PDB file of C-alpha atoms in Angstrom:
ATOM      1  CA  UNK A 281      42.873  24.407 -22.320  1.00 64.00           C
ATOM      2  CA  UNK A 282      42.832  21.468 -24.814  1.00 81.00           C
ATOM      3  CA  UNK A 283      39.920  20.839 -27.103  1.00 91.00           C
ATOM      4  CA  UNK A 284      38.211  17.332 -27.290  1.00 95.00           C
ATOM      5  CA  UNK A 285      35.328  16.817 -29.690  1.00 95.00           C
ATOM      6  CA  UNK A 286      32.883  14.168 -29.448  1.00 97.00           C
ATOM      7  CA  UNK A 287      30.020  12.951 -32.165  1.00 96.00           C
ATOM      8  CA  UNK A 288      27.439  12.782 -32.211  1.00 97.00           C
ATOM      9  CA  UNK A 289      26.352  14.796 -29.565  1.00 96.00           C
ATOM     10  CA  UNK A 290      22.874  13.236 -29.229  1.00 96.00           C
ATOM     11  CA  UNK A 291      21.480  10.170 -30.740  1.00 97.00           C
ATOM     12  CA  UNK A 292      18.018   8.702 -30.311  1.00 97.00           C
ATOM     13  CA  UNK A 293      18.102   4.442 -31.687  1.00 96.00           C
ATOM     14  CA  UNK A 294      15.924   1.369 -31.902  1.00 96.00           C
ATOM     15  CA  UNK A 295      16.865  -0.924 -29.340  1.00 97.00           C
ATOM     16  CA  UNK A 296      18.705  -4.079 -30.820  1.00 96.00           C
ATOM     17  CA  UNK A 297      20.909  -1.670 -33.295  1.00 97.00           C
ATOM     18  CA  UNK A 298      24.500  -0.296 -32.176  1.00 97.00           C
ATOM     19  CA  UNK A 299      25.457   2.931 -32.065  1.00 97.00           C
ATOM     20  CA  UNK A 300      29.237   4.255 -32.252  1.00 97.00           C
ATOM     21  CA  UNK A 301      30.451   7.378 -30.750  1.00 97.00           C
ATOM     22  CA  UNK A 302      33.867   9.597 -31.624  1.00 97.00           C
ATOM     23  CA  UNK A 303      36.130  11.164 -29.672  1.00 96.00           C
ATOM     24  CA  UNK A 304      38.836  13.112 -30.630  1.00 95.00           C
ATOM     25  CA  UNK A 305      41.834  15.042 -28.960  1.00 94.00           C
ATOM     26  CA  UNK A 306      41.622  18.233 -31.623  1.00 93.00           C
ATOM     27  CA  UNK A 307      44.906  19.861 -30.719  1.00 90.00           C
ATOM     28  CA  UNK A 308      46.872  17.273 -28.667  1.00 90.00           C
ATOM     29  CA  UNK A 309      47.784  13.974 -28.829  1.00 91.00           C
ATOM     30  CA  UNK A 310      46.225  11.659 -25.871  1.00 91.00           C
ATOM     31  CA  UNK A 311      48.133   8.726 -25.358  1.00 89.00           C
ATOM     32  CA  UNK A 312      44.659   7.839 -22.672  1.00 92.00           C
ATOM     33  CA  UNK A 313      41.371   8.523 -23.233  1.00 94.00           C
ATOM     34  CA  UNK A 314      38.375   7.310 -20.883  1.00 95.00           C
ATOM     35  CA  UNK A 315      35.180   6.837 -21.372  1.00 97.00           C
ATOM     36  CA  UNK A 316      32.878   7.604 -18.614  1.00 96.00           C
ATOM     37  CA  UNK A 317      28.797   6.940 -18.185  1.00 96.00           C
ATOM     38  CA  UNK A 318      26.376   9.788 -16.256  1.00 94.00           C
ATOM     39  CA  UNK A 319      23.277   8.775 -15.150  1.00 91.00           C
ATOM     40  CA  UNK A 320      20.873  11.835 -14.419  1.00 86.00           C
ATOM     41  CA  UNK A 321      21.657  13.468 -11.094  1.00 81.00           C
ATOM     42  CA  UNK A 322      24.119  10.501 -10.312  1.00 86.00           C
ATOM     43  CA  UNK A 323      28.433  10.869 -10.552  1.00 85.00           C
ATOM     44  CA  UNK A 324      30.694  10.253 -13.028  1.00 90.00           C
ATOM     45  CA  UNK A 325      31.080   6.174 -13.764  1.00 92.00           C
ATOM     46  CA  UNK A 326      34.284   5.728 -15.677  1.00 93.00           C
ATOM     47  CA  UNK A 327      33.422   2.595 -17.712  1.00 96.00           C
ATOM     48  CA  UNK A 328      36.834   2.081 -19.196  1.00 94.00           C
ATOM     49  CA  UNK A 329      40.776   3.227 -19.929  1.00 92.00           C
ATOM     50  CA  UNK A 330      41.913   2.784 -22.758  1.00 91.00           C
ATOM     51  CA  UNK A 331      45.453   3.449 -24.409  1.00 88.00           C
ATOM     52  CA  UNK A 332      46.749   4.250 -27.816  1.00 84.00           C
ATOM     53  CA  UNK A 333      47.386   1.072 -29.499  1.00 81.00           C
ATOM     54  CA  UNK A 334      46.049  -1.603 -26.877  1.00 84.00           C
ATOM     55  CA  UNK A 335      43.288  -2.970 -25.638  1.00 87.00           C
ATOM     56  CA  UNK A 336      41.081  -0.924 -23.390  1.00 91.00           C
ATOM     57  CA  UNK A 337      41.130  -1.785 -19.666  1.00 92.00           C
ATOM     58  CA  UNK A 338      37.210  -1.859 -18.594  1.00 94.00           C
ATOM     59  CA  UNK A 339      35.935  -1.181 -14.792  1.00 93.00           C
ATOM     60  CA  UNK A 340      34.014  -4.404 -12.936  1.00 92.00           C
ATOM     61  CA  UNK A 341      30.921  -4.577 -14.053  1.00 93.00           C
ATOM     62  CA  UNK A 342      31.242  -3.030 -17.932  1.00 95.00           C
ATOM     63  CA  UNK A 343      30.801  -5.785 -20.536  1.00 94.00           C
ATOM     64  CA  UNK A 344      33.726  -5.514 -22.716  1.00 93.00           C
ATOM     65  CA  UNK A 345      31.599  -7.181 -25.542  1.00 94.00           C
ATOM     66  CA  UNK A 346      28.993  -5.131 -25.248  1.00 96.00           C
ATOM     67  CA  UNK A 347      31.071  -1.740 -25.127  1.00 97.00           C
ATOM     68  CA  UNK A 348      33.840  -1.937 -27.586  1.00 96.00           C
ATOM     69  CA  UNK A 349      36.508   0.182 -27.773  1.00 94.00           C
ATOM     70  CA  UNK A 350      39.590   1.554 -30.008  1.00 91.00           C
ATOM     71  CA  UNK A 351      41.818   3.439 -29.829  1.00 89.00           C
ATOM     72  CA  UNK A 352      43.919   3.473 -33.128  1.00 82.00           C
ATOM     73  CA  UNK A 353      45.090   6.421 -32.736  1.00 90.00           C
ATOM     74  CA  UNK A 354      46.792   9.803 -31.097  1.00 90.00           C
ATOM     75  CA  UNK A 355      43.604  11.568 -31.496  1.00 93.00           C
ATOM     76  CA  UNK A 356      40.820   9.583 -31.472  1.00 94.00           C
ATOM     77  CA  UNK A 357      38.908   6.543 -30.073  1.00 94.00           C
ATOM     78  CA  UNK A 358      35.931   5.187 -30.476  1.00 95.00           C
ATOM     79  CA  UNK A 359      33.203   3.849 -27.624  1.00 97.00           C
ATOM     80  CA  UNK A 360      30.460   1.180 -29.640  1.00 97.00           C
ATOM     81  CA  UNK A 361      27.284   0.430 -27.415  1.00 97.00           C
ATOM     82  CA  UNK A 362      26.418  -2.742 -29.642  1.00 97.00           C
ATOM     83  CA  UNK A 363      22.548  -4.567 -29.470  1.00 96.00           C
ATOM     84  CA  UNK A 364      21.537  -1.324 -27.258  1.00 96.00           C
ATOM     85  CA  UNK A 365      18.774  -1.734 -24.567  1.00 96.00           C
ATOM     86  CA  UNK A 366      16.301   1.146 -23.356  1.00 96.00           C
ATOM     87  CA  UNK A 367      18.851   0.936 -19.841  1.00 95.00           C
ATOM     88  CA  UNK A 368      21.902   1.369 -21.980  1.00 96.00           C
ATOM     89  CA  UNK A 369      20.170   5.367 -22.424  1.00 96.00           C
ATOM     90  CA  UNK A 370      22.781   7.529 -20.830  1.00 96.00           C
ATOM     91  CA  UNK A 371      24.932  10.573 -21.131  1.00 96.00           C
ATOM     92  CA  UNK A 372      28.297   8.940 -22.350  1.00 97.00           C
ATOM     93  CA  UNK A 373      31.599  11.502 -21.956  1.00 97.00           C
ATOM     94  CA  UNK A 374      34.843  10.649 -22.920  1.00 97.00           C
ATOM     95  CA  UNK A 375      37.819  12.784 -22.000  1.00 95.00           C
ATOM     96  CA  UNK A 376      41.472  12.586 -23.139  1.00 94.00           C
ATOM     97  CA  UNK A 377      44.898  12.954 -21.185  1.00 92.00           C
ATOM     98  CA  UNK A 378      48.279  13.795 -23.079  1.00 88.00           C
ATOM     99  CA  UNK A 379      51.403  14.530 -21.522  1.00 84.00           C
ATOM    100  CA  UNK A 380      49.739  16.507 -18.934  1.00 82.00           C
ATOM    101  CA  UNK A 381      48.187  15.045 -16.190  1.00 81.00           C
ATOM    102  CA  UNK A 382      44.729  16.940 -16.649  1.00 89.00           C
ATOM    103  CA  UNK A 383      42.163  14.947 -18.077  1.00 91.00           C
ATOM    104  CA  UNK A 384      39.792  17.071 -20.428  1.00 94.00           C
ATOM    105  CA  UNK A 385      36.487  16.371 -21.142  1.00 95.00           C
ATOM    106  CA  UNK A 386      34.149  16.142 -24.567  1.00 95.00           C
ATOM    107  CA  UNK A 387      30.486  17.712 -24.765  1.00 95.00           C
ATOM    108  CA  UNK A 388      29.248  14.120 -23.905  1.00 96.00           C
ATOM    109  CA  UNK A 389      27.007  11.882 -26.296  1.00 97.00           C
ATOM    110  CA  UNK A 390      23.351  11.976 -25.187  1.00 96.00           C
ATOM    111  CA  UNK A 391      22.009   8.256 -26.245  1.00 97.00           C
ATOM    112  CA  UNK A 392      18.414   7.524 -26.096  1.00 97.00           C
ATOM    113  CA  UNK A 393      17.333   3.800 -26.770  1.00 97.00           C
ATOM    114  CA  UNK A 394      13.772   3.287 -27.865  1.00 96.00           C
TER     115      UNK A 394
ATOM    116  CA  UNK B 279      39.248   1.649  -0.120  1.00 71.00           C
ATOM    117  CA  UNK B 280      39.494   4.458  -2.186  1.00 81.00           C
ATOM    118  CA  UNK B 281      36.684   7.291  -0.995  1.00 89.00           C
ATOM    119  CA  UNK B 282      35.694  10.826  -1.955  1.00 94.00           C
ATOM    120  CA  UNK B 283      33.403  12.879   0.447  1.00 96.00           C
ATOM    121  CA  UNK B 284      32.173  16.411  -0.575  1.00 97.00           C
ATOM    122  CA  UNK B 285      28.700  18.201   0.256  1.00 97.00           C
ATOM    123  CA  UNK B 286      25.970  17.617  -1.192  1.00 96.00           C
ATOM    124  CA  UNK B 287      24.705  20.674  -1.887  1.00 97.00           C
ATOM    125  CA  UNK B 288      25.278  24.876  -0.883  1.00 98.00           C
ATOM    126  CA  UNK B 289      23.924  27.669  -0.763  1.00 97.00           C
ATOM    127  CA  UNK B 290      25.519  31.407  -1.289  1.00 97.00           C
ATOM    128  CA  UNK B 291      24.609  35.009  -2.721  1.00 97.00           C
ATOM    129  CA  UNK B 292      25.860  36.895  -5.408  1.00 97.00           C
ATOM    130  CA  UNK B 293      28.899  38.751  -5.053  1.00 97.00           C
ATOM    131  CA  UNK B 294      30.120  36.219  -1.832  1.00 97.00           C
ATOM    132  CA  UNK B 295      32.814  33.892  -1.688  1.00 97.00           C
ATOM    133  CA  UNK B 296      32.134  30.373  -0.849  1.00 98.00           C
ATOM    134  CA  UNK B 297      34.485  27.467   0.046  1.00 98.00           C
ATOM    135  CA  UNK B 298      33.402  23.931  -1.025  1.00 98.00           C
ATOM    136  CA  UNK B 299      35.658  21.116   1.256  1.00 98.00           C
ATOM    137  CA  UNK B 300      36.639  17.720   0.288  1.00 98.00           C
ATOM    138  CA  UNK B 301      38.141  15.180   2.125  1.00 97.00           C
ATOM    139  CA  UNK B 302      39.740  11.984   0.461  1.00 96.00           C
ATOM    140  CA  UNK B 303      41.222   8.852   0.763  1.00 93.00           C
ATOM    141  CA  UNK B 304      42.993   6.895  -1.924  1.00 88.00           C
ATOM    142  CA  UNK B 305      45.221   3.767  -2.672  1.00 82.00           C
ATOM    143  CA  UNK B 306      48.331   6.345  -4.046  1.00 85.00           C
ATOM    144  CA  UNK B 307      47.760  10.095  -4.849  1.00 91.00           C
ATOM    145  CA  UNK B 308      49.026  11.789  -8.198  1.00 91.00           C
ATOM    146  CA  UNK B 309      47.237  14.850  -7.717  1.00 94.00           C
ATOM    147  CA  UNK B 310      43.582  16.475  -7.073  1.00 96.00           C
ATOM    148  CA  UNK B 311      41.518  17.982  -9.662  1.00 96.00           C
ATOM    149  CA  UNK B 312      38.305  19.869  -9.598  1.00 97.00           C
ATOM    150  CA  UNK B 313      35.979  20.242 -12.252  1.00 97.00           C
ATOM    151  CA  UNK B 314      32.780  22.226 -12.652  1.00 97.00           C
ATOM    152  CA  UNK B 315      29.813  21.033 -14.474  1.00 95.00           C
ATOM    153  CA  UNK B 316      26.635  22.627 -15.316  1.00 95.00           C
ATOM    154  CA  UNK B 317      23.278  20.300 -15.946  1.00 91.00           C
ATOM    155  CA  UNK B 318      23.171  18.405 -18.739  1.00 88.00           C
ATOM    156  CA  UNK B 319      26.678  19.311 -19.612  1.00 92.00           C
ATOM    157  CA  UNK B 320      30.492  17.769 -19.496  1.00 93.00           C
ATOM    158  CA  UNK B 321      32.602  18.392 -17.067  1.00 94.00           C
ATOM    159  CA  UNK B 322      35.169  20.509 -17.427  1.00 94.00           C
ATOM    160  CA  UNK B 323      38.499  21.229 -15.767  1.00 94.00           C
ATOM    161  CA  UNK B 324      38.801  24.228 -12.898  1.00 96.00           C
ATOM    162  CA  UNK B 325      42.370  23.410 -11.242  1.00 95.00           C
ATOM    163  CA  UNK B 326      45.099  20.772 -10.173  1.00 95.00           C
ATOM    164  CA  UNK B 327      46.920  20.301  -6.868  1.00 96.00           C
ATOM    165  CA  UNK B 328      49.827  18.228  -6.603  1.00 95.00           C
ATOM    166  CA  UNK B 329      51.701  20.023  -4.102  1.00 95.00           C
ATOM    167  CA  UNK B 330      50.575  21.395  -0.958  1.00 97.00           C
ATOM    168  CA  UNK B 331      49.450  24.985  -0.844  1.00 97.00           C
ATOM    169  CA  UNK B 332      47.092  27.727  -2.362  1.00 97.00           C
ATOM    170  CA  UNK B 333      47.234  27.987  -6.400  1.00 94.00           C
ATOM    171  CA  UNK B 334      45.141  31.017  -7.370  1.00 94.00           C
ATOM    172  CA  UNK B 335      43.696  31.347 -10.600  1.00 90.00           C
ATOM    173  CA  UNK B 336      41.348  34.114 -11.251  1.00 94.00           C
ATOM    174  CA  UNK B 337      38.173  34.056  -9.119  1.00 96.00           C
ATOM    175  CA  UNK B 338      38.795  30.257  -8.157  1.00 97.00           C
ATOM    176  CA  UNK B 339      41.520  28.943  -5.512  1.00 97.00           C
ATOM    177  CA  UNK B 340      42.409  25.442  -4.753  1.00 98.00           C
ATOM    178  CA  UNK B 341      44.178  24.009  -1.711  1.00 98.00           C
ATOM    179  CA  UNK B 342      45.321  20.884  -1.151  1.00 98.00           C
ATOM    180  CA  UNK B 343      46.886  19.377   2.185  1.00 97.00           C
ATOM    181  CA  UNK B 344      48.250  16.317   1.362  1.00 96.00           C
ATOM    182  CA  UNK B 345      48.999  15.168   5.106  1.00 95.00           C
ATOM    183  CA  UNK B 346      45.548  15.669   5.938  1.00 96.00           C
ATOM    184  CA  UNK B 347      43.908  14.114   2.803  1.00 96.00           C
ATOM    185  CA  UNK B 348      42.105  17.202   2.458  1.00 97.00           C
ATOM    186  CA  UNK B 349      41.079  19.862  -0.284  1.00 98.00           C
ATOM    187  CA  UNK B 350      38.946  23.230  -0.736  1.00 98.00           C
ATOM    188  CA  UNK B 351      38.002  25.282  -3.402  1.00 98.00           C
ATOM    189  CA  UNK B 352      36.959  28.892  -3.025  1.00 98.00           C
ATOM    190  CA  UNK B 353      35.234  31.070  -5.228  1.00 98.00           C
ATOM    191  CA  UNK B 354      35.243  34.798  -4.887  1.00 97.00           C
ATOM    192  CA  UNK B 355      32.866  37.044  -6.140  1.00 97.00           C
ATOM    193  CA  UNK B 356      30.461  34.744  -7.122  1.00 98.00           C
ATOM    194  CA  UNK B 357      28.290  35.131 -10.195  1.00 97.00           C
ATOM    195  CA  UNK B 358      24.875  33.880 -11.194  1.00 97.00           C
ATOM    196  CA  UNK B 359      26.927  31.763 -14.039  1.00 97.00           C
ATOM    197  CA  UNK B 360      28.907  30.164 -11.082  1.00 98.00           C
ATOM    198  CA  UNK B 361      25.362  27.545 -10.557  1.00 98.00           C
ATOM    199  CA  UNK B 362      26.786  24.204 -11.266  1.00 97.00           C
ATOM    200  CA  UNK B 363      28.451  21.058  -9.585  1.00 96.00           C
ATOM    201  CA  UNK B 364      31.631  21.086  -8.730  1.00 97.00           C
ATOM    202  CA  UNK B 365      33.583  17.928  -8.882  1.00 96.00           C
ATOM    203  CA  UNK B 366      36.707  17.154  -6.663  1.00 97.00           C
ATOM    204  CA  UNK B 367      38.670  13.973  -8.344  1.00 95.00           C
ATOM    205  CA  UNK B 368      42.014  12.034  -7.334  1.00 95.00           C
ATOM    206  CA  UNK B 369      44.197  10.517  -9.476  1.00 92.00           C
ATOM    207  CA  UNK B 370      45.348   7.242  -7.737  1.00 87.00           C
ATOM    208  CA  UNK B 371      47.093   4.552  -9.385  1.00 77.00           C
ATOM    209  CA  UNK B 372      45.028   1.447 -10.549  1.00 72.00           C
ATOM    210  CA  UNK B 373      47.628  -1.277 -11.923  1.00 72.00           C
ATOM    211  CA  UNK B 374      49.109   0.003 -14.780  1.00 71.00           C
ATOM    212  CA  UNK B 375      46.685   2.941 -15.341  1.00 74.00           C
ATOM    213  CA  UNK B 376      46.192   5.576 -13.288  1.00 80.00           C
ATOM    214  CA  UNK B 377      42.619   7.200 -13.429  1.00 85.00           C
ATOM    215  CA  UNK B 378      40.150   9.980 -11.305  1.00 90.00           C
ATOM    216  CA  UNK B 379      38.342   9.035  -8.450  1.00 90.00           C
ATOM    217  CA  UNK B 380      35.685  11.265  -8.345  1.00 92.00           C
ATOM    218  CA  UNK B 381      33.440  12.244  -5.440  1.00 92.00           C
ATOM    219  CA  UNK B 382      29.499  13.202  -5.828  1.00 92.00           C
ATOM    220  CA  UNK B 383      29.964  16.457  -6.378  1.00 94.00           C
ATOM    221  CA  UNK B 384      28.350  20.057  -4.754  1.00 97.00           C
ATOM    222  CA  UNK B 385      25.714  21.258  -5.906  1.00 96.00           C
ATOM    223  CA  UNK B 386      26.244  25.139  -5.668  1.00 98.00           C
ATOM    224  CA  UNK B 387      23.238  27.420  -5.954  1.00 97.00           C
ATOM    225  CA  UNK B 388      23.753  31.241  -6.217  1.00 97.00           C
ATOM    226  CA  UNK B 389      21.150  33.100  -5.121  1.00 95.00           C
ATOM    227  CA  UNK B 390      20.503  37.019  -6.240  1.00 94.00           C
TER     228      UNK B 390
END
């Protein structure tokens, strides 16, 4: 199956500071990636869509502001949780479609907001 | 709406085969996927079903019936490994995107 990295895979922050996570399609080019939210015990929350070389489109309820997103290129995008808050502490996953229709999934980011 | 519904959680012993069920219903249908994920892990991807029918692949099987909005997948000879919750997700059509619905997921336990 494909490979998608994500970094870092666990990060521990003051709250107030933002944090930026990678993800990146390592031998495919995804014209979609999504980044998704997992609360302990709880489902997948997909928090946003977003395609190569637009803006991302974000679920109801996910501050765009808050959670930026780009996606410059084939192979990677980026997911920044600015001014985090002690409730923004979550497991973040991103995953990564090409011409397939599977998405595939990265490690996941484990963010913990003091 | 767009719903998922799966059980919560089974039960089965090494060596067995168990079926997990899921039932959906979606605004369009592109295909089903499941997924398996252990605890404090990613998911990551078992099978997809666009057609109807059986597609084997190694220990795991997935069926899909379209007409009947419904889904299993089976694992044979289960190992202790096999522990973990298994995802079934739809990809409907959302505007211009298309993205995974995903239901809650089964817990599986595999008992000695």
């Amino acid at each position: 199956g494909a490979v998608v990295s994500q970094h870092p895979s666990r990060v521990i922050c003051k709250s107030g500071t933002s944090v930026k996570i990678e993800c990146r399609s390592l031998d495919f080019q995804a014209t979609t990636m999504f980044w998704y939210r997992q609360f302990p015990k709880q489902s997948l929350m997909l928090m946003a869509t977003s395609n190569e070389g637009s803006k991302a489109t974000y679920e109801q309820g996910v501050e765009k502001d808050k959670f930026l997103i780009n996606h410059a290129s084939l192979t990677l995008s980026t997911l920044t949780v600015t001014s985090a808050h002690p409730e923004d502490s979550s497991f973040y996953i991103c995953s990564a479609r090409g011409e397939e229709e599977t998405q595939y999934f990265g490690p996941g980011t484990r963010l913990l907001v003091l | 709406g767009q719903n998922i519904d799966q059980p919560t959680e089974m039960t089965a012993t090494e060596g067995a085969i168990v079926q997990i069920n899921c039932t959906y219903q979606t605004s369009g249908f592109n295909g089903l996927f499941w997924y398996q994920q252990h605890a404090g892990e990613a998911p990551t991807f078992l099978s997809y079903n666009v057609l109807d029918g059986l597609e084997e692949k190694g220990r795991f099987s997935s069926f899909l019936s379209r007409s009947k909005g419904y889904s299993y997948l089976l694992l044979k000879e289960l190992q202790m490994k096999d522990s973990a919750s298994y995802l079934c997700a739809v990809e409907a059509n959302a505007g211009n995107n298309r993205k995974l619905i995903w239901g809650l997921g089964t817990s599986l336990g595999v008992n000695p």
